[in-house]
Tab-separated table of C-alpha atoms in Angstrom:
chain	number	residue	atom	x	y	z
A	1	MET	CA	-0.171	2.592	64.169
A	2	PRO	CA	-0.635	5.116	67.261
A	3	VAL	CA	1.868	4.586	70.177
A	4	GLN	CA	0.879	2.633	73.123
A	5	THR	CA	-0.611	5.031	75.914
A	6	SER	CA	-0.975	4.102	79.255
A	7	GLY	CA	-4.247	2.616	80.675
A	8	ARG	CA	-3.913	5.112	83.645
A	9	ASP	CA	-4.559	7.829	80.940
A	10	PRO	CA	-8.029	7.648	79.930
A	11	PHE	CA	-8.112	10.711	77.583
A	12	ALA	CA	-4.951	9.660	75.985
A	13	GLN	CA	-6.334	5.692	75.259
A	14	TRP	CA	-9.392	7.289	73.859
A	15	LEU	CA	-7.796	9.644	71.635
A	16	ARG	CA	-5.511	6.655	70.350
A	17	ASP	CA	-8.830	4.625	69.920
A	18	HIS	CA	-10.624	7.462	68.146
A	19	ALA	CA	-8.304	9.806	66.268
A	20	THR	CA	-7.661	9.359	62.594
A	21	THR	CA	-4.639	10.202	60.509
A	22	LEU	CA	-4.334	12.395	57.435
A	23	THR	CA	-2.222	11.185	54.488
A	24	THR	CA	-1.095	14.621	53.348
A	25	LEU	CA	-1.910	18.772	53.758
A	26	ASP	CA	-1.690	19.058	49.920
A	27	PRO	CA	-4.550	21.104	48.964
A	28	ASP	CA	-4.712	19.534	45.624
A	29	ALA	CA	-4.392	15.922	46.685
A	30	PRO	CA	-7.324	13.615	46.648
A	31	LEU	CA	-9.938	13.849	49.589
A	32	ASP	CA	-10.614	10.483	50.821
A	33	ASP	CA	-8.855	10.572	54.251
A	34	LEU	CA	-11.143	13.494	55.126
A	35	GLU	CA	-14.059	11.766	54.867
A	36	PRO	CA	-13.989	10.734	58.963
A	37	LEU	CA	-14.853	14.717	59.122
A	38	ARG	CA	-18.153	14.311	57.748
A	39	ALA	CA	-19.324	12.121	60.452
A	40	LEU	CA	-17.895	14.639	63.041
A	41	ILE	CA	-19.654	17.838	61.646
A	42	GLY	CA	-22.870	15.837	60.902
A	43	ASP	CA	-25.700	18.149	59.818
A	44	ALA	CA	-23.976	21.653	61.376
A	45	ARG	CA	-24.563	24.830	59.697
A	46	VAL	CA	-21.252	26.544	60.587
A	47	VAL	CA	-17.897	24.792	60.595
A	48	GLY	CA	-15.317	26.876	62.157
A	49	ILE	CA	-11.538	26.120	60.999
A	50	GLY	CA	-9.450	27.565	63.543
A	51	GLU	CA	-5.124	28.069	64.240
A	52	SER	CA	-3.248	28.445	67.072
A	53	SER	CA	-1.314	31.167	65.154
A	54	HIS	CA	-1.544	33.462	62.201
A	55	PHE	CA	0.920	33.507	59.671
A	56	ILE	CA	1.718	29.766	59.320
A	57	HIS	CA	2.320	27.816	56.492
A	58	GLU	CA	0.713	24.180	57.275
A	59	PHE	CA	-2.416	26.042	58.581
A	60	GLY	CA	-2.819	27.640	55.390
A	61	LEU	CA	-2.444	24.086	53.812
A	62	VAL	CA	-4.931	22.833	56.168
A	63	ARG	CA	-7.541	25.423	55.375
A	64	ARG	CA	-7.324	25.138	51.466
A	65	ARG	CA	-7.702	21.516	51.847
A	66	LEU	CA	-10.769	21.349	54.230
A	67	LEU	CA	-12.639	23.912	51.959
A	68	ARG	CA	-11.993	22.319	49.339
A	69	PHE	CA	-13.984	19.102	51.312
A	70	LEU	CA	-16.491	21.009	52.490
A	71	THR	CA	-17.491	22.828	49.368
A	72	GLU	CA	-17.008	19.645	46.905
A	73	ARG	CA	-18.311	16.788	49.347
A	74	CYS	CA	-20.402	18.386	51.773
A	75	GLY	CA	-22.240	20.979	49.970
A	76	PHE	CA	-20.954	24.014	51.986
A	77	THR	CA	-21.716	27.623	49.853
A	78	VAL	CA	-20.394	30.219	51.953
A	79	LEU	CA	-16.689	30.940	53.181
A	80	ALA	CA	-16.736	33.248	56.090
A	81	PHE	CA	-13.326	34.719	57.026
A	82	GLU	CA	-11.472	36.941	60.105
A	83	TYR	CA	-12.056	40.008	57.894
A	84	GLY	CA	-14.019	43.216	57.749
A	85	PHE	CA	-17.583	42.594	56.794
A	86	SER	CA	-17.575	45.681	54.650
A	87	GLU	CA	-14.368	44.941	52.905
A	88	ALA	CA	-15.556	41.384	51.836
A	89	LEU	CA	-18.458	42.769	49.834
A	90	ALA	CA	-16.530	43.627	46.737
A	91	LEU	CA	-14.451	40.343	47.347
A	92	ASP	CA	-17.653	38.259	47.054
A	93	ALA	CA	-18.453	39.713	43.454
A	94	TRP	CA	-15.159	39.033	42.664
A	95	ALA	CA	-15.168	35.294	43.836
A	96	ARG	CA	-18.373	34.684	41.987
A	97	GLY	CA	-16.862	35.823	38.770
A	98	ALA	CA	-17.377	39.283	38.225
A	99	GLY	CA	-14.198	41.373	36.723
A	100	GLY	CA	-11.047	39.811	35.346
A	101	ASP	CA	-8.878	37.325	36.833
A	102	ASP	CA	-6.158	39.959	37.636
A	103	ASP	CA	-8.456	42.301	39.332
A	104	LEU	CA	-8.295	41.273	43.038
A	105	ALA	CA	-5.658	43.491	44.040
A	106	ARG	CA	-7.432	46.656	42.345
A	107	ILE	CA	-11.264	45.940	43.805
A	108	THR	CA	-9.686	46.329	47.450
A	109	ALA	CA	-7.520	48.751	49.305
A	110	ALA	CA	-7.569	46.601	52.345
A	111	ASP	CA	-4.965	44.329	53.300
A	112	LEU	CA	-6.155	40.697	52.615
A	113	PRO	CA	-5.108	38.347	55.686
A	114	MET	CA	-2.292	35.836	55.151
A	115	GLY	CA	-3.790	32.925	52.737
A	116	ALA	CA	-6.828	35.024	51.807
A	117	GLN	CA	-5.469	35.287	48.435
A	118	GLU	CA	-5.186	31.531	47.632
A	119	LEU	CA	-8.691	30.830	48.857
A	120	LEU	CA	-10.239	33.642	46.959
A	121	HIS	CA	-8.657	32.355	43.621
A	122	ALA	CA	-9.562	28.640	44.534
A	123	LEU	CA	-13.129	30.068	45.054
A	124	ARG	CA	-13.345	31.688	41.639
A	125	LEU	CA	-11.854	28.747	39.757
A	126	HIS	CA	-14.380	26.542	41.762
A	127	ASN	CA	-17.210	28.752	40.672
A	128	ARG	CA	-16.785	28.589	36.955
A	129	THR	CA	-18.142	24.933	36.702
A	130	ALA	CA	-20.046	24.393	40.260
A	131	ALA	CA	-23.806	23.983	40.248
A	132	ARG	CA	-24.104	26.184	43.250
A	133	PRO	CA	-21.149	28.921	43.830
A	134	VAL	CA	-19.454	29.426	46.901
A	135	GLY	CA	-19.622	33.301	48.319
A	136	PHE	CA	-16.832	35.177	50.445
A	137	ALA	CA	-18.021	36.856	53.630
A	138	GLY	CA	-16.532	38.899	55.781
A	139	VAL	CA	-17.431	38.909	59.507
A	140	ASP	CA	-15.060	41.270	61.216
A	141	ILE	CA	-15.006	45.250	62.119
A	142	PRO	CA	-13.175	47.117	59.771
A	143	ALA	CA	-9.282	46.537	59.455
A	144	ALA	CA	-9.712	44.239	62.782
A	145	GLY	CA	-10.502	47.224	64.341
A	146	GLY	CA	-7.652	49.419	62.762
A	147	SER	CA	-9.617	51.968	60.890
A	148	LEU	CA	-13.644	52.939	60.829
A	149	LEU	CA	-13.246	54.430	57.311
A	150	PRO	CA	-13.945	51.083	55.164
A	151	ALA	CA	-17.564	51.108	57.005
A	152	LEU	CA	-18.218	54.585	57.586
A	153	ARG	CA	-17.620	55.956	53.972
A	154	PRO	CA	-19.712	53.448	52.235
A	155	VAL	CA	-22.715	54.509	54.914
A	156	ALA	CA	-22.254	58.275	54.249
A	157	ASP	CA	-22.473	57.194	50.389
A	158	HIS	CA	-25.718	55.433	51.132
A	159	LEU	CA	-26.997	58.133	53.697
A	160	ALA	CA	-26.661	60.813	50.680
A	161	GLU	CA	-29.700	58.736	49.006
A	162	ALA	CA	-31.521	57.488	51.891
A	163	ASP	CA	-31.253	60.125	54.649
A	164	PRO	CA	-29.498	62.979	53.850
A	165	GLY	CA	-30.151	64.731	57.048
A	166	ALA	CA	-27.881	62.419	58.910
A	167	LEU	CA	-24.792	63.457	56.735
A	168	PRO	CA	-23.717	65.754	59.154
A	169	LEU	CA	-23.259	63.117	61.826
A	170	ALA	CA	-21.620	61.100	59.366
A	171	GLY	CA	-19.223	63.512	58.536
A	172	THR	CA	-18.470	64.317	62.082
A	173	ALA	CA	-17.492	60.656	62.703
A	174	LEU	CA	-15.446	60.264	59.285
A	175	SER	CA	-13.269	63.493	59.945
A	176	ILE	CA	-12.262	62.197	63.548
A	177	ALA	CA	-11.946	58.751	62.555
A	178	GLU	CA	-9.727	59.899	59.396
A	179	ARG	CA	-7.278	60.971	62.382
A	180	PHE	CA	-6.412	57.908	63.937
A	181	ALA	CA	-6.734	55.314	61.082
A	182	GLY	CA	-4.239	52.543	61.040
A	183	ARG	CA	-3.815	48.999	59.263
A	184	SER	CA	-4.972	46.919	62.490
A	185	ALA	CA	-6.284	47.734	65.830
A	186	ALA	CA	-2.545	47.204	67.411
A	187	ALA	CA	-1.665	50.358	65.057
A	188	ALA	CA	-4.974	52.422	65.684
A	189	ALA	CA	-5.384	51.939	69.535
A	190	PRO	CA	-2.417	54.235	70.445
A	191	ALA	CA	-3.255	56.525	67.904
A	192	TRP	CA	-6.835	56.848	69.021
A	193	ASP	CA	-5.746	57.479	72.886
A	194	ARG	CA	-3.691	60.282	71.618
A	195	LEU	CA	-6.746	62.360	70.662
A	196	ASP	CA	-8.340	64.747	73.009
A	197	ALA	CA	-10.766	63.234	75.165
A	198	ALA	CA	-13.335	65.592	73.915
A	199	GLU	CA	-12.800	64.127	70.267
A	200	GLN	CA	-13.110	60.588	71.592
A	201	ASP	CA	-16.352	61.245	72.862
A	202	ALA	CA	-17.465	63.318	69.812
A	203	LEU	CA	-16.951	60.362	67.705
A	204	THR	CA	-18.859	57.863	70.068
A	205	ALA	CA	-21.532	60.397	70.365
A	206	ALA	CA	-21.997	61.003	66.595
A	207	LEU	CA	-21.997	57.045	65.913
A	208	ALA	CA	-24.532	56.419	68.731
A	209	ARG	CA	-27.015	59.085	67.348
A	210	LEU	CA	-26.214	58.170	63.918
A	211	LEU	CA	-26.852	54.660	64.658
A	212	ILE	CA	-30.338	55.582	66.747
A	213	ARG	CA	-31.541	57.515	63.566
A	214	PHE	CA	-30.583	54.977	60.933
A	215	ARG	CA	-32.897	52.440	62.959
A	216	ALA	CA	-35.852	55.164	63.698
A	217	THR	CA	-35.845	56.048	59.943
A	218	GLU	CA	-35.797	52.376	58.562
A	219	PRO	CA	-39.217	52.769	56.624
A	220	LEU	CA	-38.043	56.159	54.752
A	221	GLN	CA	-34.555	54.534	54.070
A	222	VAL	CA	-35.884	51.389	52.874
A	223	ALA	CA	-38.244	53.088	50.419
A	224	ARG	CA	-35.421	55.243	48.715
A	225	THR	CA	-33.027	52.454	48.363
A	226	GLY	CA	-34.473	48.915	49.010
A	227	ARG	CA	-34.363	46.575	51.825
A	228	HIS	CA	-30.777	44.600	50.995
A	229	ALA	CA	-29.215	48.206	50.768
A	230	TYR	CA	-30.446	49.371	53.881
A	231	GLU	CA	-29.446	46.246	56.028
A	232	VAL	CA	-25.778	46.173	54.445
A	233	ALA	CA	-25.442	49.823	55.454
A	234	LEU	CA	-26.682	49.177	58.945
A	235	ARG	CA	-24.540	46.496	59.777
A	236	ARG	CA	-21.540	48.460	58.386
A	237	LEU	CA	-22.451	51.207	60.698
A	238	GLU	CA	-22.367	48.897	63.612
A	239	ALA	CA	-19.128	47.708	62.589
A	240	ALA	CA	-17.941	51.241	63.170
A	241	THR	CA	-19.707	51.714	66.151
A	242	GLN	CA	-18.277	48.372	67.582
A	243	ALA	CA	-14.886	49.359	66.334
A	244	ASP	CA	-14.725	52.399	68.252
A	245	HIS	CA	-15.785	50.736	71.442
A	246	THR	CA	-13.255	48.425	70.518
A	247	LEU	CA	-10.512	50.684	70.385
A	248	ARG	CA	-11.521	52.390	73.433
A	249	ALA	CA	-11.343	48.802	75.223
A	250	MET	CA	-7.702	48.221	73.805
A	251	ALA	CA	-6.374	51.743	74.737
A	252	ASP	CA	-7.521	50.977	78.205
A	253	LEU	CA	-6.035	47.975	78.122
A	254	PHE	CA	-2.932	48.910	76.817
A	255	ALA	CA	-3.001	51.571	79.544
A	256	GLY	CA	-3.633	48.851	82.426
A	257	ARG	CA	-7.347	50.552	83.365
A	258	GLY	CA	-9.393	48.112	81.073
A	259	PHE	CA	-12.583	46.514	82.255
A	260	SER	CA	-12.669	42.627	82.175
A	261	VAL	CA	-14.189	41.232	78.887
A	262	ASP	CA	-14.782	44.613	77.360
A	263	THR	CA	-13.045	43.431	74.161
A	264	SER	CA	-16.094	40.869	73.682
A	265	ALA	CA	-17.692	43.762	71.442
A	266	ARG	CA	-15.796	42.319	68.461
A	267	GLU	CA	-16.558	39.164	69.417
A	268	VAL	CA	-20.150	39.866	69.609
A	269	TYR	CA	-20.104	41.708	66.011
A	270	MET	CA	-18.301	38.699	64.297
A	271	ALA	CA	-20.988	36.361	65.574
A	272	GLY	CA	-23.695	38.434	64.801
A	273	SER	CA	-21.986	38.722	61.028
A	274	VAL	CA	-22.085	35.230	60.830
A	275	LEU	CA	-25.788	34.705	61.656
A	276	TRP	CA	-26.511	37.750	59.066
A	277	HIS	CA	-24.713	36.039	56.574
A	278	LEU	CA	-26.908	32.838	57.291
A	279	GLU	CA	-29.770	34.814	57.014
A	280	HIS	CA	-29.248	36.388	53.820
A	281	ALA	CA	-27.823	33.440	51.954
A	282	ALA	CA	-30.059	31.195	49.926
A	283	PRO	CA	-31.805	28.472	51.437
A	284	GLY	CA	-30.062	25.664	52.960
A	285	ALA	CA	-26.655	27.560	52.903
A	286	ARG	CA	-23.733	26.230	55.028
A	287	VAL	CA	-20.651	28.207	56.311
A	288	VAL	CA	-17.120	27.487	56.700
A	289	LEU	CA	-15.688	30.211	59.303
A	290	MET	CA	-12.156	30.649	59.231
A	291	ALA	CA	-10.723	32.398	62.309
A	292	HIS	CA	-7.845	32.279	65.030
A	293	ASN	CA	-8.977	29.310	67.657
A	294	ALA	CA	-9.258	31.943	70.334
A	295	HIS	CA	-12.072	33.598	68.269
A	296	LEU	CA	-13.877	30.036	67.483
A	297	GLN	CA	-13.895	28.208	71.058
A	298	LYS	CA	-16.846	28.141	72.958
A	299	GLU	CA	-15.328	28.389	76.076
A	300	PRO	CA	-14.267	32.135	77.732
A	301	VAL	CA	-10.643	33.068	77.023
A	302	THR	CA	-9.139	33.530	80.406
A	303	PHE	CA	-5.744	34.779	81.391
A	304	ASP	CA	-4.712	34.035	84.921
A	305	GLY	CA	-8.200	32.413	86.052
A	306	SER	CA	-10.466	35.492	84.838
A	307	ALA	CA	-12.301	35.704	82.254
A	308	ALA	CA	-10.597	38.263	79.457
A	309	THR	CA	-13.134	37.691	76.521
A	310	LEU	CA	-16.030	36.089	75.484
A	311	PRO	CA	-14.946	34.799	71.834
A	312	MET	CA	-17.298	34.438	68.752
A	313	GLY	CA	-17.417	30.928	69.243
A	314	HIS	CA	-19.318	31.247	72.671
A	315	TYR	CA	-22.089	33.353	70.699
A	316	LEU	CA	-22.314	30.944	68.119
A	317	HIS	CA	-22.773	28.094	70.041
A	318	ARG	CA	-25.132	29.900	72.348
A	319	SER	CA	-27.151	30.756	68.844
A	320	LEU	CA	-26.917	27.662	67.021
A	321	GLY	CA	-26.256	24.924	69.587
A	322	GLU	CA	-24.879	21.653	67.796
A	323	ASP	CA	-25.522	23.369	64.304
A	324	TYR	CA	-22.119	24.852	65.162
A	325	PHE	CA	-18.891	23.291	64.985
A	326	ALA	CA	-15.390	24.650	66.410
A	327	LEU	CA	-12.664	22.611	64.853
A	328	GLY	CA	-9.191	23.914	66.596
A	329	VAL	CA	-5.999	23.770	64.456
A	330	SER	CA	-2.606	23.052	66.154
A	331	CYS	CA	0.844	21.781	66.137
A	332	VAL	CA	2.893	19.496	68.111
A	333	GLY	CA	6.061	21.368	67.554
A	334	GLY	CA	8.259	23.564	65.053
A	335	ARG	CA	8.143	27.414	64.834
A	336	THR	CA	5.426	29.956	65.438
A	337	ALA	CA	4.866	33.499	64.743
A	338	GLU	CA	4.774	35.589	67.904
A	339	MET	CA	3.330	39.249	67.448
A	340	PRO	CA	4.941	41.584	69.520
A	341	LEU	CA	3.543	45.157	69.853
A	342	ASP	CA	5.729	47.905	67.971
A	343	GLU	CA	3.920	51.062	67.091
A	344	SER	CA	6.332	52.144	64.550
A	345	ALA	CA	5.722	48.773	62.299
A	346	PRO	CA	2.820	49.201	59.878
A	347	PHE	CA	0.197	46.911	61.497
A	348	GLY	CA	1.593	47.872	65.099
A	349	PHE	CA	3.387	44.509	65.493
A	350	THR	CA	6.283	42.665	64.426
A	351	VAL	CA	6.344	39.135	63.790
A	352	ASP	CA	8.918	36.644	65.403
A	353	ASP	CA	10.037	33.495	64.042
A	354	THR	CA	9.958	31.422	67.408
A	355	GLU	CA	10.782	28.148	67.996
A	356	LEU	CA	8.205	26.085	70.125
A	357	GLU	CA	9.251	24.336	73.131
A	358	PRO	CA	7.918	20.424	73.225
A	359	PRO	CA	4.177	20.444	74.163
A	360	GLU	CA	3.157	20.707	77.983
A	361	ARG	CA	1.808	18.101	79.827
A	362	GLY	CA	-1.908	18.550	79.860
A	363	SER	CA	-2.212	20.030	76.614
A	364	ILE	CA	-4.059	18.897	73.834
A	365	GLU	CA	-0.807	18.637	71.743
A	366	ALA	CA	0.717	16.600	74.208
A	367	ALA	CA	-2.161	14.253	74.159
A	368	PHE	CA	-1.575	14.066	70.147
A	369	ALA	CA	2.235	13.617	70.532
A	370	GLY	CA	1.444	10.733	72.970
A	371	ALA	CA	-1.560	9.013	71.095
A	372	LEU	CA	-0.002	8.954	67.520
A	373	PRO	CA	3.001	8.064	65.541
A	374	ALA	CA	5.421	10.996	65.115
A	375	GLY	CA	5.410	12.985	61.794
A	376	VAL	CA	1.610	12.499	61.078
A	377	THR	CA	-1.448	15.038	60.998
A	378	GLY	CA	-4.034	14.010	63.494
A	379	LEU	CA	-7.844	14.646	63.539
A	380	ALA	CA	-10.315	13.967	66.146
A	381	GLY	CA	-13.841	14.884	67.317
A	382	LEU	CA	-14.021	16.074	70.893
A	383	ARG	CA	-17.740	15.854	71.732
A	384	GLU	CA	-17.635	12.318	72.747
A	385	ALA	CA	-14.626	12.574	74.532
A	386	PRO	CA	-14.056	11.722	78.290
A	387	ARG	CA	-14.117	14.245	80.931
A	388	GLY	CA	-11.917	13.747	83.675
A	389	ASP	CA	-8.826	15.023	85.656
A	390	ASP	CA	-6.767	13.807	82.483
A	391	SER	CA	-8.646	15.726	79.966
A	392	PRO	CA	-6.468	18.464	78.321
A	393	ASP	CA	-6.825	21.575	79.880
A	394	ARG	CA	-4.680	23.972	77.508
A	395	THR	CA	-3.956	24.365	73.932
A	396	ARG	CA	-1.128	26.471	71.996
A	397	LEU	CA	-1.665	30.325	71.614
A	398	GLN	CA	1.318	31.306	69.643
A	399	ALA	CA	4.427	30.136	71.586
A	400	SER	CA	2.290	30.182	74.967
A	401	TYR	CA	-0.961	28.381	76.068
A	402	LEU	CA	-4.419	29.199	76.430
A	403	HIS	CA	-5.697	27.333	79.370
A	404	THR	CA	-9.411	26.074	78.701
A	405	PRO	CA	-11.055	22.552	79.033
A	406	VAL	CA	-10.179	21.861	75.467
A	407	ALA	CA	-12.956	19.473	74.720
A	408	ASP	CA	-15.783	21.806	76.044
A	409	ALA	CA	-14.210	24.852	73.991
A	410	PHE	CA	-13.672	22.659	70.475
A	411	ASP	CA	-15.524	20.132	69.067
A	412	GLY	CA	-12.726	18.659	67.451
A	413	MET	CA	-9.148	19.219	67.248
A	414	LEU	CA	-6.724	18.836	64.075
A	415	CYS	CA	-2.833	18.904	64.869
A	416	VAL	CA	-0.225	18.736	62.509
A	417	PRO	CA	3.367	17.190	63.439
A	418	SER	CA	5.313	20.632	62.783
A	419	SER	CA	4.709	24.178	61.793
A	420	ARG	CA	6.934	26.923	60.193
A	421	VAL	CA	6.376	30.704	59.667
A	422	ALA	CA	4.788	30.904	56.276
A	423	ASP	CA	7.273	33.125	53.638
A	424	GLY	CA	6.534	36.306	52.279
A	425	ILE	CA	5.482	38.068	55.472
A	426	ASP	CA	5.523	41.823	55.358
A	427	VAL	CA	4.264	43.384	58.133
């Protein structure tokens, strides 16, 4: 039973009365303990499943278990991931049964995020017998902003048939993009910043001209390649354009000259990708969306009291209202993965295995620790939670905290008692 809380703490008392506890994190265990989640999400078309840090073992287990529940019991039909829109298209075909079981590494040259491989194998196995297969969808700019090439190269291939006159513009963009391509934005932004300003501007201009021409020649392109091929290529070109802007914004941010909320361009693209997949999926589609808490939350991401980014969840909430449900995932204690920048590392950062301090007063993690017994995983909806001076105003962000009105930023929260950095990280 939950521990007793003070009657002078309305939020803690509410959480004690309304939170449920899960019996296990085992992805293969029976799912009955997750049934309260069905009532929390209702008829939402998009359910976001977050994480307060990448590279965490327990969060991977949570994602696999929740994906099983949402697909097997609630009829969700798409897994959307914090992964490149362009890169994911081949993975979707594999998850639906194309190729051999051992072809996953061969069909993508892009780096798979931690945990994605297990989820893809689970989807492929599920789809062998499912009456309604579950697709895999990427929502992000290419290589999380690390390279324009995974999106631009297929665009050039498309243009060779659809609009050969635009190939010189694509060639200009590709030749410059090849000079700074990396495995993440943390690696690519410093390399982009070392380009001559004239090259930086030439890339932006080529992409802008190409995007305008792409839209202007829509009827001709559709006649030559078909509607779907055009729309996929357009979405890829938009990804490259947004990635170019994001690199410029991040380089400025690292140099201390950035504009407020300038990095929101990536978030706008991710939200638009979720809506794109909803529009292009079969009727009645429902999407499980997996990304970091800071991408899923509905409230702006703020630092030192100022808005730094308008996250994907903010735009999805504006577009979908209650059809978007954001479930944050965090932990009471244990260890987490800090990611200090290191340009010499393959991804532009290293992973530091860091011990967590006890949860701060005022955090949602402290509220769970005070309302539930030690050692259990708690799950609570937050849409009906009381708002007041005692309402949690922060949640973990790696080893620090993101200050936000938690019950407004998230529709629900799942909190594991302890976390550890996953094995086998190679960055």
